[in-house]
Amino acid sequence: MSRADTFRLARHVVSVAVAAVFIYASISKIQEPDKFATQLRYYKLFPLWSLHLLALTIPWWELIAGFAVLIPALRKGASIVLFLLSFAFFVSVSQALARGLSIECGCFGTESGKIGWAVLALDVSLLMATVFLLRGKRRGEQGAHEPSPATA
Amino acid sequence: MNHIARAFLILLVGTILAVVVNTVRSSPLTWIYEVEGTLDDPEVLEEHSASLDEVRLLYEQGAPFLIDARKVEVYQKGHILGAINIPFDVPENHLEALFANCLPDQPVVVYCEGAECESSKIVCRFLEESGYSETKIYLAGYDSLVAAGLDEIPGSGPYGDEGEMGFDPNDPNDPNMSTEESGE
């Protein structure tokens, strides 16, 4: 297997993993936006007027971007959205931990457990995964679709 | 179309779907949360807050009036004697236990962890919607009640003041549901 094939396979695996996390995370939040709004409130980071707005839109962005990252033509656009969401989650959790808040994560709906280093590690993993998906084609992959002189 | 434009397209599609789904939802959420008239309004919160003396008076009357708004597992680790658990995350699952032990026209006081927690506001709102018209919040919370000398049940069993309240709010058929507090 060439380096280009390995890179393509890795990108495919990472896309599927990232999509699975975000799609799964979105479902219960879409079903119960009021509970997600409550969990956002606990972060004490967002103005009260914005809680419903965020609780209604963020899960749909997660869901649509989660599916879009599986479509090659939309992968990078979706990765930008997912990177920004992951960064927002990372900042939210970091500031809550720094302030000593012992709160529900809200990452996967009502059964998410409390924030902690594991949640922060998940956020960092998602950030790294989306950065990986945002990267350009590797040198070895450039022109990989073009037939080589030997096979032409 | 470049990648930034595609990102905006994804956000736009997500936003449109959010609007459509929220519109057809049986109880749609308002897009902008209105603080006025809610427990987030300082004036309304002031009207709903119970003093320690009020709590102590009700406590001494022995009625099952005290509502613990913390999660089930936290309640099980320790709570005020006789307090009924209506956890903020799934209050609807525990309402029958309250109905069985406390009539809607009786005064009830909700507490959560402490002054910083929001759970008591959520449960207070839920109880008012469920018909409890005399609902108040003890804002200083659980630690303050313990410090004030109200009897604490440390690490009891499931829904535990076993031998005191001894009912399981998850089980409406629990024979102990309406058992009176024995004061043990």
XYZ file of C-alpha atoms in Angstrom:
336
model
C 0.000 0.000 0.000
C 1.475 3.356 -1.034
C 1.694 6.355 1.282
C -1.103 8.010 -0.690
C -3.349 4.982 -0.127
C -2.490 4.936 3.575
C -3.299 8.644 3.829
C -6.624 8.188 2.019
C -7.539 5.273 4.257
C -6.608 7.250 7.404
C -8.650 10.207 6.190
C -11.611 7.953 5.529
C -11.401 6.335 8.964
C -11.043 9.699 10.712
C -13.992 11.124 8.731
C -16.216 8.226 9.756
C -15.130 8.481 13.406
C -15.666 12.246 13.546
C -19.028 11.913 11.783
C -20.132 9.195 14.215
C -19.252 11.298 17.267
C -21.005 14.440 16.047
C -24.090 12.687 14.674
C -24.499 10.692 17.882
C -23.934 13.841 19.967
C -26.583 15.763 18.074
C -29.499 13.344 18.334
C -30.597 13.659 21.956
C -29.893 17.390 21.904
C -32.215 17.776 18.914
C -34.861 15.737 20.730
C -34.607 17.737 23.966
C -33.366 21.265 23.229
C -34.741 22.568 26.524
C -32.523 20.171 28.482
C -29.522 21.107 26.340
C -30.277 24.783 27.046
C -30.234 23.969 30.758
C -26.864 22.262 30.418
C -25.472 25.272 28.534
C -26.699 27.496 31.350
C -24.502 25.618 33.841
C -21.364 26.710 31.991
C -22.121 30.283 33.088
C -20.468 31.426 29.881
C -23.327 32.383 27.609
C -25.777 35.253 28.112
C -29.182 33.961 29.213
C -30.968 35.362 26.157
C -28.776 33.250 23.858
C -29.343 29.867 25.528
C -32.336 28.786 23.428
C -30.766 30.086 20.251
C -27.633 28.014 20.844
C -29.551 24.945 22.036
C -31.708 24.955 18.924
C -28.996 25.528 16.314
C -25.799 23.829 17.549
C -27.171 20.248 17.402
C -28.360 20.754 13.813
C -24.963 22.128 12.810
C -23.396 19.044 14.387
C -25.761 16.725 12.546
C -25.497 18.322 9.096
C -21.730 18.796 9.329
C -21.427 15.232 10.640
C -23.078 13.872 7.518
C -21.343 16.362 5.207
C -17.872 15.308 6.372
C -18.584 11.897 4.831
C -19.105 13.464 1.390
C -15.719 14.113 -0.281
C -16.849 17.326 -1.995
C -18.045 18.786 1.322
C -15.396 17.292 3.609
C -13.289 20.405 4.077
C -16.253 22.738 4.469
C -17.736 20.408 7.065
C -14.352 20.099 8.777
C -14.229 23.890 9.176
C -17.626 23.814 10.920
C -16.658 20.851 13.097
C -13.304 22.433 13.973
C -15.065 25.610 15.132
C -17.595 23.603 17.159
C -14.844 21.500 18.744
C -12.889 24.656 19.562
C -15.989 26.205 21.169
C -16.555 23.035 23.228
C -12.867 22.995 24.236
C -12.999 26.620 25.414
C -16.294 26.048 27.281
C -15.039 22.970 29.115
C -11.608 24.499 29.845
C -13.039 27.637 31.404
C -15.520 25.587 33.458
C -12.723 23.351 34.757
C -10.531 26.375 35.462
C -13.378 27.930 37.487
C -13.868 24.699 39.398
C -17.417 24.140 38.160
C -18.700 20.632 38.703
C -21.309 20.491 35.960
C -22.883 18.173 33.434
C -20.964 18.082 30.183
C -24.009 18.127 27.915
C -21.788 16.747 25.142
C -24.092 13.842 24.315
C -27.363 15.045 25.813
C -28.622 14.335 29.295
C -26.539 11.206 29.971
C -23.155 12.781 29.372
C -21.666 12.771 32.845
C -19.663 15.540 34.409
C -16.929 17.550 32.757
C -13.373 16.496 33.476
C -10.088 15.654 31.862
C -11.658 12.866 29.796
C -14.059 15.342 28.200
C -11.207 17.746 27.555
C -9.198 14.914 25.971
C -12.156 14.111 23.705
C -12.362 17.761 22.651
C -8.627 17.850 21.899
C -8.942 14.608 19.895
C -11.777 16.104 17.864
C -9.769 19.267 17.273
C -6.804 17.221 16.039
C -9.044 15.051 13.873
C -10.692 18.052 12.210
C -7.300 19.693 11.621
C -6.176 16.449 9.976
C -9.243 16.501 7.724
C -8.578 20.149 6.842
C -5.056 19.408 5.626
C -4.367 19.494 1.909
C -3.497 16.463 -0.161
C -0.178 14.878 0.659
C 2.564 15.049 -1.894
C 2.263 11.363 -2.556
C -1.425 11.732 -3.178
C -1.090 14.521 -5.754
C -1.992 13.048 -9.110
C -2.798 9.709 -7.525
C -5.943 9.556 -9.617
C -3.994 9.966 -12.811
C -2.971 6.676 -14.430
C 0.736 6.007 -14.326
C 2.550 5.609 -17.650
C 2.896 1.879 -16.938
C -0.852 1.316 -16.624
C -2.019 3.867 -19.221
C -17.366 27.174 -4.480
C -14.541 27.329 -1.943
C -14.459 25.542 1.394
C -15.486 28.584 3.453
C -18.595 29.010 1.308
C -19.395 25.320 1.779
C -19.005 25.728 5.527
C -21.499 28.598 5.449
C -23.838 26.490 3.323
C -23.724 23.714 5.957
C -24.479 26.232 8.716
C -27.344 27.667 6.678
C -28.902 24.252 6.020
C -28.558 23.362 9.706
C -30.161 26.646 10.763
C -33.084 26.206 8.331
C -33.702 22.683 9.628
C -33.548 23.949 13.214
C -36.181 26.585 12.416
C -38.451 24.119 10.601
C -38.224 21.400 13.256
C -38.717 23.838 16.128
C -41.762 25.288 14.377
C -43.463 21.919 13.997
C -42.489 20.789 17.501
C -45.471 20.284 19.840
C -44.017 22.763 22.336
C -41.585 24.958 20.402
C -38.809 26.710 22.283
C -38.685 30.495 22.043
C -35.589 31.578 20.110
C -34.682 34.290 22.559
C -34.944 33.374 26.236
C -37.027 36.006 28.033
C -35.734 36.565 31.557
C -38.549 38.871 32.657
C -41.160 37.109 34.765
C -39.015 33.988 35.206
C -36.916 32.887 38.154
C -33.918 34.464 36.419
C -35.543 37.818 37.073
C -34.071 38.983 40.444
C -37.429 40.385 41.585
C -39.270 37.127 40.883
C -36.475 35.134 42.522
C -36.702 37.318 45.601
C -40.449 36.618 45.836
C -39.776 32.876 45.555
C -36.923 32.638 48.010
C -37.469 31.083 51.433
C -35.486 32.164 54.483
C -33.787 29.693 56.798
C -36.378 30.501 59.485
C -39.219 29.588 57.080
C -37.485 26.327 56.222
C -36.865 25.519 59.873
C -40.502 26.214 60.774
C -41.794 23.890 58.068
C -39.164 21.305 58.967
C -40.289 21.276 62.583
C -43.881 20.680 61.448
C -42.579 17.429 59.969
C -44.389 17.611 56.616
C -42.669 16.188 53.551
C -42.210 19.668 52.152
C -38.508 19.746 51.370
C -37.565 18.974 47.762
C -34.024 17.940 46.889
C -33.387 19.046 43.285
C -30.014 17.301 42.928
C -29.422 14.203 40.826
C -30.444 10.826 42.230
C -26.891 9.633 42.861
C -26.006 12.831 44.732
C -29.204 12.604 46.796
C -28.328 9.038 47.722
C -24.972 10.160 49.089
C -26.700 12.369 51.633
C -29.745 14.585 51.995
C -31.900 16.334 54.567
C -34.134 14.022 56.575
C -37.508 13.633 54.864
C -36.498 15.491 51.707
C -38.118 14.107 48.560
C -35.859 13.809 45.543
C -37.125 15.523 42.389
C -33.913 15.544 40.334
C -33.649 18.452 37.929
C -32.651 16.259 34.977
C -35.686 13.936 35.083
C -38.222 15.609 37.389
C -41.202 14.082 35.579
C -40.127 10.567 36.637
C -40.389 11.462 40.316
C -43.535 13.550 40.472
C -45.829 10.710 41.541
C -43.862 10.287 44.763
C -44.434 13.924 45.563
C -48.146 13.760 44.718
C -48.454 10.758 47.051
C -46.815 12.563 49.964
C -47.586 16.232 49.520
C -50.712 17.945 48.216
C -50.285 20.674 45.591
C -51.635 23.375 47.905
C -49.022 22.607 50.594
C -45.957 24.832 50.719
C -42.788 23.186 49.417
C -39.209 24.420 49.462
C -36.658 23.325 46.884
C -32.930 23.187 47.490
C -29.889 22.170 45.450
C -26.140 22.145 46.136
C -25.642 25.765 47.123
C -25.948 29.378 46.141
C -24.362 28.824 42.736
C -26.554 25.968 41.536
C -29.447 26.374 39.114
C -31.206 23.046 39.707
C -33.621 24.412 42.312
C -34.907 27.023 39.832
C -35.536 24.329 37.232
C -37.402 22.113 39.699
C -39.310 25.070 41.160
C -40.509 26.001 37.653
C -41.446 22.375 36.990
C -43.413 22.085 40.249
C -45.325 25.277 39.522
C -46.238 23.931 36.095
C -47.345 20.710 37.825
C -49.758 22.559 40.115
C -47.683 23.293 43.230
C -48.600 26.917 43.763
C -46.715 27.447 47.046
C -43.244 26.595 45.787
C -40.214 28.421 47.124
C -36.459 28.044 46.829
C -33.910 27.916 49.601
C -31.114 29.620 47.703
C -28.232 28.913 50.085
C -28.681 25.195 49.414
C -27.899 21.874 50.994
C -24.612 22.729 52.710
C -26.243 25.659 54.446
C -29.118 23.483 55.709
C -26.659 20.953 57.116
C -24.647 23.744 58.702
C -27.859 25.121 60.217
C -28.400 21.824 62.015
C -31.181 20.205 59.991
C -30.803 16.446 60.304
C -28.862 14.906 57.500
C -29.190 11.378 56.151
C -25.714 10.428 55.002
C -25.321 7.816 52.278
C -28.731 6.202 52.471
C -30.059 3.469 50.195
C -32.005 4.045 47.023
C -34.394 6.903 47.683
C -33.308 6.298 50.943
C -34.629 7.447 54.280
C -35.325 3.757 54.685
C -37.269 3.361 57.859
C -38.028 7.065 57.725
C -39.565 7.924 54.395
C -38.691 4.635 52.731
C -40.243 4.972 49.296
C -39.019 4.698 45.755
C -40.242 7.605 43.613
C -39.607 5.515 40.524
C -42.126 2.946 41.666
C -45.685 4.225 42.021
C -46.703 0.790 43.362
C -44.193 0.894 46.159
C -46.216 0.063 49.285
C -44.067 2.498 51.241
C -44.940 5.400 48.983
C -47.285 7.054 51.411
C -45.604 5.841 54.581
C -45.430 8.616 57.149
C -42.116 9.684 58.462
C -41.441 7.718 61.610
C -38.910 10.201 62.919
C -36.237 7.618 63.487
